[in-house]
Every structure is written in structure tokens, then in C-alpha cells.
Amino acid sequence: MILVLLGPPGAGKGTQAQRLTAERGLVQLSTGDMLRAAVKAGSPLGQRAKAVMDAGELVSDDIVNGLIGERLDVPADHPGFILDGYPRTRAQAEALDAMLGAKGLHVDKVVELVVDEDALVDRITGRFTCANCGEGYHNRYKLPKVADTCDVCGSHDFKRRIDDNEATVRTRMAEYRAKTAPILPYYDAKHIVARVDGMASMAVVGAAIDAVLPG
Ligand code: AP5
Ligand code: MG
């Protein structure tokens, strides 16, 4: 199965992708995570992407298409992918279809997380993740079960993203409205879009996503 999770910053793409990975064995492909890893490693790609990401703008289509293309070589028994934060422009959506088509694959489902943008600033400025395994948390909506200890790996080391401040979030939302939301008609024309209320609790959003996925 190839699933695309679409939604503005803080909609819950990463949260739901991590859950689907844990529950269904699907492989999460997050271009944001890949780019942050490149920035951390100080690679030439990371050096090019850093300023753009810190400003909340989109990095170039060529860069992210390349990152995804490198990861689409899969054996026949592969469980499938969740694309989290990709595609984000019409050109990326078309490149994805071309890359998948060359392997006899296609996007099976696009889930749009429908959210109220004003509530998302609160979600994003409260977000933190485990620095060791990447598990996501929130100051109010999802605290570790034991204080300062990751539920998944037991690490005590947590981090926050540089772009998780209100000013940058507003730019990221504007980028979503201007460049990413317009790809929905492209997928609507293929009749593969399901819209899910992303403002419900994490568990209710998860159940609504499960209800629209095959199997
Ligand atoms: P990326 O990392 O993809 O960031 P984003 O799209 O801004 O989305 P977020 O990761 O902020 O939100 P999310 O939907 O994953 O929310 P989460 O589940 O964490 O991209 C970062 C940057 O990289 C971009 O700005 C761009 O520069 C670059 N980039 C990446 N991909 C690119 C591409 N394809 N093309 C060009 N540039 C690209 O949830 C947020 C918080 O809310 C968490 O704390 C969580 O615990 C909490 N939460 C989640 N669900 C709920 C719920 N239902 N109720 C209450 N709280 C919830
Ligand atoms: Mg994310």
C-alpha cells in the first residue's frame, strides 16, 4: 500500500505515520525528517536546505524528489509506504507518479487531515520529540508516561525543532495554502482522496484513518 498523508504543519501527519508504522509495519517516508537528518549531518544537501527550512519555506522539488526516489526500490513483499510531508507541490505529485509508475506502482490512498489552522500553532509550539528514537510528544496532549522518559526507548534526551515557533509556523501554513493544498484536485480527479477530521483526539483521528484504508 502506498498512502499519502496530506495536511498543514501540525495536522498530525507524523503522529499518525508513526502509529501506522507500529501497527501495520508500513514504512514512513518523511521528507522533513530526511532533510533534518541531512542538516544535522552537515552534508552539502543539508547545508543548502537549512536556511530554507528555518524560514519555513519549501526546499526545491529536485532535492525532495531525489530523496524519495532513492527509497522507492523495494522487494515484492514490502509492506508499503506512508508518505509524510511529500508530495507538497504539483510538480512533486507528478514526479512521484512517474517514479512509482516506472516500478508498476501507484498511490493507493491520499488522506487529507482537515484542521483548523488557528489551533495548530498551539500544537506545534508544544511539540517535542525523543532525541534518540524520534517518538513525538506534546506539552499537554501527549506527555511521556514517566516524566522525562521516552515511552518507546527510555531515553531522557528530548529536542524541539528550530522551525517550531509561531512566526515560522505562519510562513509554513502560508506555503501549505499556496503550494500544497492546490495538489488536492490532482488526486481528487483520481478518486483516491479521503478527508478525515484532524481536530479530534489522536485516537479518534487514528480510527478514522483506519476506517478509510484497505485491509
Ligand atoms: P515537515 O517536517 O514535513 O513539517 P510540516 O509539514 O510543517 O509538518 P509538521 O511535522 O510540523 O506537522 P505534522 O503534521 O507531522 O504534526 P505532528 O504529528 O508532529 O517539514 C519541515 C520543513 O522541511 C518544511 O517547512 C520544508 O522547509 C521542508 N520540507 C519537508 N518536506 C518537503 C517537501 N516535500 N518539499 C519541500 N520542502 C519540504 O503533530 C504536531 C504536534 O501535535 C505534536 O506534538 C503531536 O503530539 C500533537 N498532535 C498530533 N495529533 C494531535 C491530535 N489529534 N490532538 C492533539 N494533539 C495532536
Ligand atoms: Mg511531521
PDB file of C-alpha atoms and ligand atoms in Angstrom:
ATOM      1  CA  MET A   1       0.000   0.000   0.000  1.00  0.00           C
ATOM      2  CA  ILE A   2       1.200   3.498  -0.789  1.00  0.00           C
ATOM      3  CA  LEU A   3      -0.503   6.115   1.367  1.00  0.00           C
ATOM      4  CA  VAL A   4      -0.020   9.887   1.191  1.00  0.00           C
ATOM      5  CA  LEU A   5      -0.768  11.895   4.350  1.00  0.00           C
ATOM      6  CA  LEU A   6      -1.625  15.489   3.487  1.00  0.00           C
ATOM      7  CA  GLY A   7      -2.225  18.354   5.880  1.00  0.00           C
ATOM      8  CA  PRO A   8      -0.722  21.605   7.106  1.00  0.00           C
ATOM      9  CA  PRO A   9       2.030  21.844   9.733  1.00  0.00           C
ATOM     10  CA  GLY A  10       0.870  20.267  12.993  1.00  0.00           C
ATOM     11  CA  ALA A  11      -2.057  18.430  11.373  1.00  0.00           C
ATOM     12  CA  GLY A  12      -0.775  15.139  12.805  1.00  0.00           C
ATOM     13  CA  LYS A  13       0.937  13.570   9.786  1.00  0.00           C
ATOM     14  CA  GLY A  14       3.979  12.401  11.727  1.00  0.00           C
ATOM     15  CA  THR A  15       1.895  11.250  14.692  1.00  0.00           C
ATOM     16  CA  GLN A  16      -0.367   9.104  12.514  1.00  0.00           C
ATOM     17  CA  ALA A  17       2.507   7.847  10.352  1.00  0.00           C
ATOM     18  CA  GLN A  18       4.363   6.611  13.447  1.00  0.00           C
ATOM     19  CA  ARG A  19       1.229   4.831  14.621  1.00  0.00           C
ATOM     20  CA  LEU A  20       0.647   3.175  11.244  1.00  0.00           C
ATOM     21  CA  THR A  21       4.274   2.073  11.192  1.00  0.00           C
ATOM     22  CA  ALA A  22       3.931   0.499  14.629  1.00  0.00           C
ATOM     23  CA  GLU A  23       0.565  -1.128  13.915  1.00  0.00           C
ATOM     24  CA  ARG A  24       0.835  -2.129  10.250  1.00  0.00           C
ATOM     25  CA  GLY A  25       4.549  -2.272   9.551  1.00  0.00           C
ATOM     26  CA  LEU A  26       4.271   0.376   6.843  1.00  0.00           C
ATOM     27  CA  VAL A  27       7.478   2.338   6.247  1.00  0.00           C
ATOM     28  CA  GLN A  28       7.281   6.079   6.992  1.00  0.00           C
ATOM     29  CA  LEU A  29       8.970   8.302   4.423  1.00  0.00           C
ATOM     30  CA  SER A  30       9.103  11.827   5.858  1.00  0.00           C
ATOM     31  CA  THR A  31      10.981  14.313   3.703  1.00  0.00           C
ATOM     32  CA  GLY A  32      11.074  16.673   6.701  1.00  0.00           C
ATOM     33  CA  ASP A  33      12.847  14.010   8.806  1.00  0.00           C
ATOM     34  CA  MET A  34      15.246  13.232   5.935  1.00  0.00           C
ATOM     35  CA  LEU A  35      16.086  16.909   5.477  1.00  0.00           C
ATOM     36  CA  ARG A  36      16.605  17.429   9.223  1.00  0.00           C
ATOM     37  CA  ALA A  37      18.950  14.409   9.243  1.00  0.00           C
ATOM     38  CA  ALA A  38      20.909  15.973   6.353  1.00  0.00           C
ATOM     39  CA  VAL A  39      21.107  19.301   8.208  1.00  0.00           C
ATOM     40  CA  LYS A  40      22.328  17.542  11.358  1.00  0.00           C
ATOM     41  CA  ALA A  41      24.939  15.601   9.382  1.00  0.00           C
ATOM     42  CA  GLY A  42      26.125  18.835   7.754  1.00  0.00           C
ATOM     43  CA  SER A  43      26.008  17.260   4.281  1.00  0.00           C
ATOM     44  CA  PRO A  44      26.073  19.558   1.219  1.00  0.00           C
ATOM     45  CA  LEU A  45      22.334  18.913   0.776  1.00  0.00           C
ATOM     46  CA  GLY A  46      21.700  19.771   4.420  1.00  0.00           C
ATOM     47  CA  GLN A  47      23.714  22.974   4.141  1.00  0.00           C
ATOM     48  CA  ARG A  48      21.611  24.029   1.149  1.00  0.00           C
ATOM     49  CA  ALA A  49      18.315  23.157   2.850  1.00  0.00           C
ATOM     50  CA  LYS A  50      18.923  24.612   6.323  1.00  0.00           C
ATOM     51  CA  ALA A  51      18.173  28.298   5.728  1.00  0.00           C
ATOM     52  CA  VAL A  52      15.085  27.494   3.659  1.00  0.00           C
ATOM     53  CA  MET A  53      13.701  25.180   6.365  1.00  0.00           C
ATOM     54  CA  ASP A  54      14.483  27.617   9.174  1.00  0.00           C
ATOM     55  CA  ALA A  55      12.490  30.248   7.259  1.00  0.00           C
ATOM     56  CA  GLY A  56       9.533  27.859   6.857  1.00  0.00           C
ATOM     57  CA  GLU A  57       9.700  27.811   3.063  1.00  0.00           C
ATOM     58  CA  LEU A  58       9.783  24.772   0.770  1.00  0.00           C
ATOM     59  CA  VAL A  59      13.086  23.338  -0.412  1.00  0.00           C
ATOM     60  CA  SER A  60      13.395  22.646  -4.123  1.00  0.00           C
ATOM     61  CA  ASP A  61      11.398  19.928  -5.839  1.00  0.00           C
ATOM     62  CA  ASP A  62      14.599  18.361  -7.221  1.00  0.00           C
ATOM     63  CA  ILE A  63      16.036  17.818  -3.744  1.00  0.00           C
ATOM     64  CA  VAL A  64      12.971  16.123  -2.257  1.00  0.00           C
ATOM     65  CA  ASN A  65      12.181  14.120  -5.406  1.00  0.00           C
ATOM     66  CA  GLY A  66      15.738  12.790  -5.208  1.00  0.00           C
ATOM     67  CA  LEU A  67      15.373  11.873  -1.528  1.00  0.00           C
ATOM     68  CA  ILE A  68      12.164   9.928  -2.179  1.00  0.00           C
ATOM     69  CA  GLY A  69      13.382   8.336  -5.417  1.00  0.00           C
ATOM     70  CA  GLU A  70      16.353   6.814  -3.577  1.00  0.00           C
ATOM     71  CA  ARG A  71      13.993   4.999  -1.215  1.00  0.00           C
ATOM     72  CA  LEU A  72      11.413   3.562  -3.566  1.00  0.00           C
ATOM     73  CA  ASP A  73      13.403   0.461  -4.562  1.00  0.00           C
ATOM     74  CA  VAL A  74      11.562  -2.257  -2.709  1.00  0.00           C
ATOM     75  CA  PRO A  75      11.213  -6.050  -2.769  1.00  0.00           C
ATOM     76  CA  ALA A  76       7.870  -7.571  -3.801  1.00  0.00           C
ATOM     77  CA  ASP A  77       6.912  -8.475  -0.214  1.00  0.00           C
ATOM     78  CA  HIS A  78       7.435  -4.901   1.059  1.00  0.00           C
ATOM     79  CA  PRO A  79       4.505  -3.799   3.276  1.00  0.00           C
ATOM     80  CA  GLY A  80       4.285  -0.350   1.671  1.00  0.00           C
ATOM     81  CA  PHE A  81       4.908   3.285   2.443  1.00  0.00           C
ATOM     82  CA  ILE A  82       3.350   6.222   4.206  1.00  0.00           C
ATOM     83  CA  LEU A  83       4.460   9.425   2.554  1.00  0.00           C
ATOM     84  CA  ASP A  84       4.527  12.083   5.284  1.00  0.00           C
ATOM     85  CA  GLY A  85       5.073  15.634   4.046  1.00  0.00           C
ATOM     86  CA  TYR A  86       5.595  14.602   0.417  1.00  0.00           C
ATOM     87  CA  PRO A  87       4.430  15.478  -2.197  1.00  0.00           C
ATOM     88  CA  ARG A  88       4.000  19.181  -1.413  1.00  0.00           C
ATOM     89  CA  THR A  89       3.735  20.712  -4.882  1.00  0.00           C
ATOM     90  CA  ARG A  90       2.053  19.699  -8.116  1.00  0.00           C
ATOM     91  CA  ALA A  91       5.490  19.025  -9.630  1.00  0.00           C
ATOM     92  CA  GLN A  92       6.307  16.670  -6.730  1.00  0.00           C
ATOM     93  CA  ALA A  93       2.985  14.852  -7.139  1.00  0.00           C
ATOM     94  CA  GLU A  94       3.688  14.321 -10.831  1.00  0.00           C
ATOM     95  CA  ALA A  95       7.290  13.226 -10.148  1.00  0.00           C
ATOM     96  CA  LEU A  96       6.032  10.728  -7.564  1.00  0.00           C
ATOM     97  CA  ASP A  97       3.571   9.229 -10.022  1.00  0.00           C
ATOM     98  CA  ALA A  98       6.327   8.923 -12.631  1.00  0.00           C
ATOM     99  CA  MET A  99       8.747   7.271 -10.175  1.00  0.00           C
ATOM    100  CA  LEU A 100       6.080   4.833  -8.943  1.00  0.00           C
ATOM    101  CA  GLY A 101       4.761   4.193 -12.441  1.00  0.00           C
ATOM    102  CA  ALA A 102       8.235   3.125 -13.584  1.00  0.00           C
ATOM    103  CA  LYS A 103       8.027   0.342 -10.968  1.00  0.00           C
ATOM    104  CA  GLY A 104       4.444  -0.635 -11.751  1.00  0.00           C
ATOM    105  CA  LEU A 105       3.200   1.052  -8.561  1.00  0.00           C
ATOM    106  CA  HIS A 106       0.760   3.876  -7.809  1.00  0.00           C
ATOM    107  CA  VAL A 107      -0.573   5.917  -4.891  1.00  0.00           C
ATOM    108  CA  ASP A 108      -3.429   3.909  -3.354  1.00  0.00           C
ATOM    109  CA  LYS A 109      -4.864   6.485  -0.996  1.00  0.00           C
ATOM    110  CA  VAL A 110      -4.464  10.141  -0.055  1.00  0.00           C
ATOM    111  CA  VAL A 111      -5.693  11.057   3.418  1.00  0.00           C
ATOM    112  CA  GLU A 112      -6.233  14.761   3.951  1.00  0.00           C
ATOM    113  CA  LEU A 113      -6.187  15.735   7.636  1.00  0.00           C
ATOM    114  CA  VAL A 114      -8.672  18.600   7.792  1.00  0.00           C
ATOM    115  CA  VAL A 115      -7.763  21.005  10.571  1.00  0.00           C
ATOM    116  CA  ASP A 116      -8.381  24.451  11.977  1.00  0.00           C
ATOM    117  CA  GLU A 117      -5.174  26.400  11.373  1.00  0.00           C
ATOM    118  CA  ASP A 118      -5.551  28.595  14.444  1.00  0.00           C
ATOM    119  CA  ALA A 119      -5.378  25.553  16.709  1.00  0.00           C
ATOM    120  CA  LEU A 120      -2.231  24.297  15.045  1.00  0.00           C
ATOM    121  CA  VAL A 121       0.089  26.948  16.421  1.00  0.00           C
ATOM    122  CA  ASP A 122      -0.647  25.565  19.876  1.00  0.00           C
ATOM    123  CA  ARG A 123       0.074  22.028  18.721  1.00  0.00           C
ATOM    124  CA  ILE A 124       3.345  22.983  17.096  1.00  0.00           C
ATOM    125  CA  THR A 125       4.761  25.228  19.790  1.00  0.00           C
ATOM    126  CA  GLY A 126       4.034  22.463  22.344  1.00  0.00           C
ATOM    127  CA  ARG A 127       5.686  19.711  20.336  1.00  0.00           C
ATOM    128  CA  PHE A 128       8.870  17.882  21.330  1.00  0.00           C
ATOM    129  CA  THR A 129      10.415  14.580  20.284  1.00  0.00           C
ATOM    130  CA  CYS A 130      12.726  11.949  21.694  1.00  0.00           C
ATOM    131  CA  ALA A 131      16.247  12.831  20.566  1.00  0.00           C
ATOM    132  CA  ASN A 132      17.115   9.135  20.432  1.00  0.00           C
ATOM    133  CA  CYS A 133      14.213   7.375  18.635  1.00  0.00           C
ATOM    134  CA  GLY A 134      12.118  10.282  17.302  1.00  0.00           C
ATOM    135  CA  GLU A 135       8.895   9.449  19.139  1.00  0.00           C
ATOM    136  CA  GLY A 136       6.652  12.527  19.124  1.00  0.00           C
ATOM    137  CA  TYR A 137       5.213  14.224  22.233  1.00  0.00           C
ATOM    138  CA  HIS A 138       3.305  17.349  23.233  1.00  0.00           C
ATOM    139  CA  ASN A 139       3.443  19.543  26.356  1.00  0.00           C
ATOM    140  CA  ARG A 140      -0.267  18.918  27.014  1.00  0.00           C
ATOM    141  CA  TYR A 141      -1.724  16.396  24.548  1.00  0.00           C
ATOM    142  CA  LYS A 142       0.888  13.661  24.835  1.00  0.00           C
ATOM    143  CA  LEU A 143       3.354  13.709  27.705  1.00  0.00           C
ATOM    144  CA  PRO A 144       5.667  10.753  28.372  1.00  0.00           C
ATOM    145  CA  LYS A 145       4.027   8.276  30.778  1.00  0.00           C
ATOM    146  CA  VAL A 146       7.008   8.615  33.138  1.00  0.00           C
ATOM    147  CA  ALA A 147       8.276  12.188  33.425  1.00  0.00           C
ATOM    148  CA  ASP A 148      11.272  12.972  31.199  1.00  0.00           C
ATOM    149  CA  THR A 149      11.490   9.383  29.946  1.00  0.00           C
ATOM    150  CA  CYS A 150      10.647   8.294  26.400  1.00  0.00           C
ATOM    151  CA  ASP A 151       7.811   5.736  26.366  1.00  0.00           C
ATOM    152  CA  VAL A 152       9.425   3.873  23.477  1.00  0.00           C
ATOM    153  CA  CYS A 153      13.173   3.743  24.171  1.00  0.00           C
ATOM    154  CA  GLY A 154      13.621   5.069  27.724  1.00  0.00           C
ATOM    155  CA  SER A 155      15.878   7.945  26.677  1.00  0.00           C
ATOM    156  CA  HIS A 156      15.880  11.104  28.815  1.00  0.00           C
ATOM    157  CA  ASP A 157      17.002  13.286  25.947  1.00  0.00           C
ATOM    158  CA  PHE A 158      14.332  15.333  24.132  1.00  0.00           C
ATOM    159  CA  LYS A 159      14.519  18.061  21.488  1.00  0.00           C
ATOM    160  CA  ARG A 160      12.431  20.772  19.808  1.00  0.00           C
ATOM    161  CA  ARG A 161      12.570  21.885  16.172  1.00  0.00           C
ATOM    162  CA  ILE A 162      14.095  25.244  15.255  1.00  0.00           C
ATOM    163  CA  ASP A 163      11.150  25.963  12.931  1.00  0.00           C
ATOM    164  CA  ASP A 164       8.551  25.334  15.654  1.00  0.00           C
ATOM    165  CA  ASN A 165       7.979  28.974  16.605  1.00  0.00           C
ATOM    166  CA  GLU A 166       4.862  30.984  15.827  1.00  0.00           C
ATOM    167  CA  ALA A 167       6.342  33.258  13.124  1.00  0.00           C
ATOM    168  CA  THR A 168       7.817  30.355  11.157  1.00  0.00           C
ATOM    169  CA  VAL A 169       4.672  28.279  11.601  1.00  0.00           C
ATOM    170  CA  ARG A 170       2.649  31.077   9.963  1.00  0.00           C
ATOM    171  CA  THR A 171       5.012  31.001   6.957  1.00  0.00           C
ATOM    172  CA  ARG A 172       4.788  27.199   6.790  1.00  0.00           C
ATOM    173  CA  MET A 173       0.979  27.453   6.795  1.00  0.00           C
ATOM    174  CA  ALA A 174       1.044  30.041   4.035  1.00  0.00           C
ATOM    175  CA  GLU A 175       3.306  27.746   1.993  1.00  0.00           C
ATOM    176  CA  TYR A 176       0.826  24.916   2.547  1.00  0.00           C
ATOM    177  CA  ARG A 177      -2.122  27.010   1.385  1.00  0.00           C
ATOM    178  CA  ALA A 178      -0.313  28.394  -1.654  1.00  0.00           C
ATOM    179  CA  LYS A 179       1.579  25.329  -2.911  1.00  0.00           C
ATOM    180  CA  THR A 180       0.385  22.115  -1.269  1.00  0.00           C
ATOM    181  CA  ALA A 181      -3.398  22.408  -0.903  1.00  0.00           C
ATOM    182  CA  PRO A 182      -3.688  23.006  -4.685  1.00  0.00           C
ATOM    183  CA  ILE A 183      -2.495  19.437  -5.357  1.00  0.00           C
ATOM    184  CA  LEU A 184      -5.694  18.029  -3.838  1.00  0.00           C
ATOM    185  CA  PRO A 185      -7.673  18.424  -7.102  1.00  0.00           C
ATOM    186  CA  TYR A 186      -4.949  16.381  -8.844  1.00  0.00           C
ATOM    187  CA  TYR A 187      -5.707  13.470  -6.510  1.00  0.00           C
ATOM    188  CA  ASP A 188      -9.449  14.166  -6.389  1.00  0.00           C
ATOM    189  CA  ALA A 189      -9.521  13.556 -10.137  1.00  0.00           C
ATOM    190  CA  LYS A 190      -8.154  10.054  -9.434  1.00  0.00           C
ATOM    191  CA  HIS A 191     -10.881   9.463  -6.782  1.00  0.00           C
ATOM    192  CA  ILE A 192      -8.389   8.397  -4.114  1.00  0.00           C
ATOM    193  CA  VAL A 193      -8.788  11.181  -1.529  1.00  0.00           C
ATOM    194  CA  ALA A 194     -10.337  10.556   1.885  1.00  0.00           C
ATOM    195  CA  ARG A 195     -10.914  13.511   4.201  1.00  0.00           C
ATOM    196  CA  VAL A 196     -10.520  12.953   7.930  1.00  0.00           C
ATOM    197  CA  ASP A 197     -11.239  15.388  10.771  1.00  0.00           C
ATOM    198  CA  GLY A 198      -7.785  16.083  12.187  1.00  0.00           C
ATOM    199  CA  MET A 199      -9.122  18.138  15.108  1.00  0.00           C
ATOM    200  CA  ALA A 200     -10.368  15.107  17.040  1.00  0.00           C
ATOM    201  CA  SER A 201      -8.199  13.316  19.606  1.00  0.00           C
ATOM    202  CA  MET A 202      -5.231  11.324  18.295  1.00  0.00           C
ATOM    203  CA  ALA A 203      -7.078   8.043  18.886  1.00  0.00           C
ATOM    204  CA  VAL A 204     -10.220   9.197  17.062  1.00  0.00           C
ATOM    205  CA  VAL A 205      -8.185  10.530  14.130  1.00  0.00           C
ATOM    206  CA  GLY A 206      -6.353   7.191  14.009  1.00  0.00           C
ATOM    207  CA  ALA A 207      -9.596   5.220  13.940  1.00  0.00           C
ATOM    208  CA  ALA A 208     -10.975   7.452  11.172  1.00  0.00           C
ATOM    209  CA  ILE A 209      -7.852   6.855   9.076  1.00  0.00           C
ATOM    210  CA  ASP A 210      -8.025   3.098   9.651  1.00  0.00           C
ATOM    211  CA  ALA A 211     -11.653   3.154   8.508  1.00  0.00           C
ATOM    212  CA  VAL A 212     -10.706   4.502   5.064  1.00  0.00           C
ATOM    213  CA  LEU A 213      -7.674   2.258   4.477  1.00  0.00           C
ATOM    214  CA  PRO A 214      -7.964  -1.083   2.732  1.00  0.00           C
ATOM    215  CA  GLY A 215      -7.394  -4.134   4.961  1.00  0.00           C
TER     216      GLY A 215
HETATM  217  P1  AP5 B   1       7.865  18.727   7.860  1.00  0.00           P
HETATM  218  O1  AP5 B   1       8.791  18.092   8.822  1.00  0.00           O
HETATM  219  O2  AP5 B   1       7.133  17.873   6.925  1.00  0.00           O
HETATM  220  O3  AP5 B   1       6.889  19.674   8.698  1.00  0.00           O
HETATM  221  P2  AP5 B   1       5.361  20.119   8.466  1.00  0.00           P
HETATM  222  O4  AP5 B   1       4.686  19.742   7.231  1.00  0.00           O
HETATM  223  O5  AP5 B   1       5.382  21.571   8.780  1.00  0.00           O
HETATM  224  O6  AP5 B   1       4.571  19.277   9.455  1.00  0.00           O
HETATM  225  P3  AP5 B   1       4.898  19.000  10.947  1.00  0.00           P
HETATM  226  O7  AP5 B   1       5.924  17.935  11.060  1.00  0.00           O
HETATM  227  O8  AP5 B   1       5.157  20.296  11.657  1.00  0.00           O
HETATM  228  O9  AP5 B   1       3.464  18.507  11.452  1.00  0.00           O
HETATM  229  P4  AP5 B   1       2.812  17.064  11.499  1.00  0.00           P
HETATM  230  O10 AP5 B   1       1.602  17.099  10.633  1.00  0.00           O
HETATM  231  O11 AP5 B   1       3.803  15.969  11.266  1.00  0.00           O
HETATM  232  O12 AP5 B   1       2.341  17.077  13.025  1.00  0.00           O
HETATM  233  P5  AP5 B   1       2.720  16.129  14.249  1.00  0.00           P
HETATM  234  O13 AP5 B   1       2.145  14.766  14.020  1.00  0.00           O
HETATM  235  O14 AP5 B   1       4.153  16.229  14.609  1.00  0.00           O
HETATM  236  O15 AP5 B   1       8.667  19.818   7.004  1.00  0.00           O
HETATM  237  C1  AP5 B   1       9.559  20.716   7.622  1.00  0.00           C
HETATM  238  C2  AP5 B   1      10.246  21.566   6.565  1.00  0.00           C
HETATM  239  O16 AP5 B   1      11.025  20.738   5.684  1.00  0.00           O
HETATM  240  C3  AP5 B   1       9.293  22.325   5.617  1.00  0.00           C
HETATM  241  O17 AP5 B   1       8.901  23.579   6.164  1.00  0.00           O
HETATM  242  C4  AP5 B   1      10.175  22.490   4.372  1.00  0.00           C
HETATM  243  O18 AP5 B   1      11.129  23.524   4.529  1.00  0.00           O
HETATM  244  C5  AP5 B   1      10.930  21.163   4.331  1.00  0.00           C
HETATM  245  N1  AP5 B   1      10.225  20.115   3.548  1.00  0.00           N
HETATM  246  C6  AP5 B   1       9.792  18.907   4.024  1.00  0.00           C
HETATM  247  N2  AP5 B   1       9.215  18.187   3.045  1.00  0.00           N
HETATM  248  C7  AP5 B   1       9.271  18.962   1.914  1.00  0.00           C
HETATM  249  C8  AP5 B   1       8.817  18.776   0.595  1.00  0.00           C
HETATM  250  N3  AP5 B   1       8.182  17.643   0.213  1.00  0.00           N
HETATM  251  N4  AP5 B   1       9.024  19.777  -0.299  1.00  0.00           N
HETATM  252  C9  AP5 B   1       9.688  20.901   0.052  1.00  0.00           C
HETATM  253  N5  AP5 B   1      10.136  21.157   1.306  1.00  0.00           N
HETATM  254  C10 AP5 B   1       9.926  20.180   2.247  1.00  0.00           C
HETATM  255  O19 AP5 B   1       1.841  16.818  15.407  1.00  0.00           O
HETATM  256  C11 AP5 B   1       2.184  18.107  15.924  1.00  0.00           C
HETATM  257  C12 AP5 B   1       2.000  18.126  17.450  1.00  0.00           C
HETATM  258  O20 AP5 B   1       0.620  17.989  17.745  1.00  0.00           O
HETATM  259  C13 AP5 B   1       2.721  17.001  18.189  1.00  0.00           C
HETATM  260  O21 AP5 B   1       3.233  17.491  19.397  1.00  0.00           O
HETATM  261  C14 AP5 B   1       1.632  15.955  18.433  1.00  0.00           C
HETATM  262  O22 AP5 B   1       1.888  15.227  19.628  1.00  0.00           O
HETATM  263  C15 AP5 B   1       0.374  16.821  18.532  1.00  0.00           C
HETATM  264  N6  AP5 B   1      -0.803  16.176  17.957  1.00  0.00           N
HETATM  265  C16 AP5 B   1      -0.862  15.404  16.820  1.00  0.00           C
HETATM  266  N7  AP5 B   1      -2.142  15.000  16.587  1.00  0.00           N
HETATM  267  C17 AP5 B   1      -2.893  15.544  17.593  1.00  0.00           C
HETATM  268  C18 AP5 B   1      -4.291  15.484  17.906  1.00  0.00           C
HETATM  269  N8  AP5 B   1      -5.161  14.798  17.149  1.00  0.00           N
HETATM  270  N9  AP5 B   1      -4.707  16.166  19.015  1.00  0.00           N
HETATM  271  C19 AP5 B   1      -3.824  16.873  19.799  1.00  0.00           C
HETATM  272  N10 AP5 B   1      -2.504  16.942  19.543  1.00  0.00           N
HETATM  273  C20 AP5 B   1      -2.041  16.292  18.460  1.00  0.00           C
HETATM  274 MG    MG B   2       5.861  15.930  10.841  1.00  0.00          MG
END
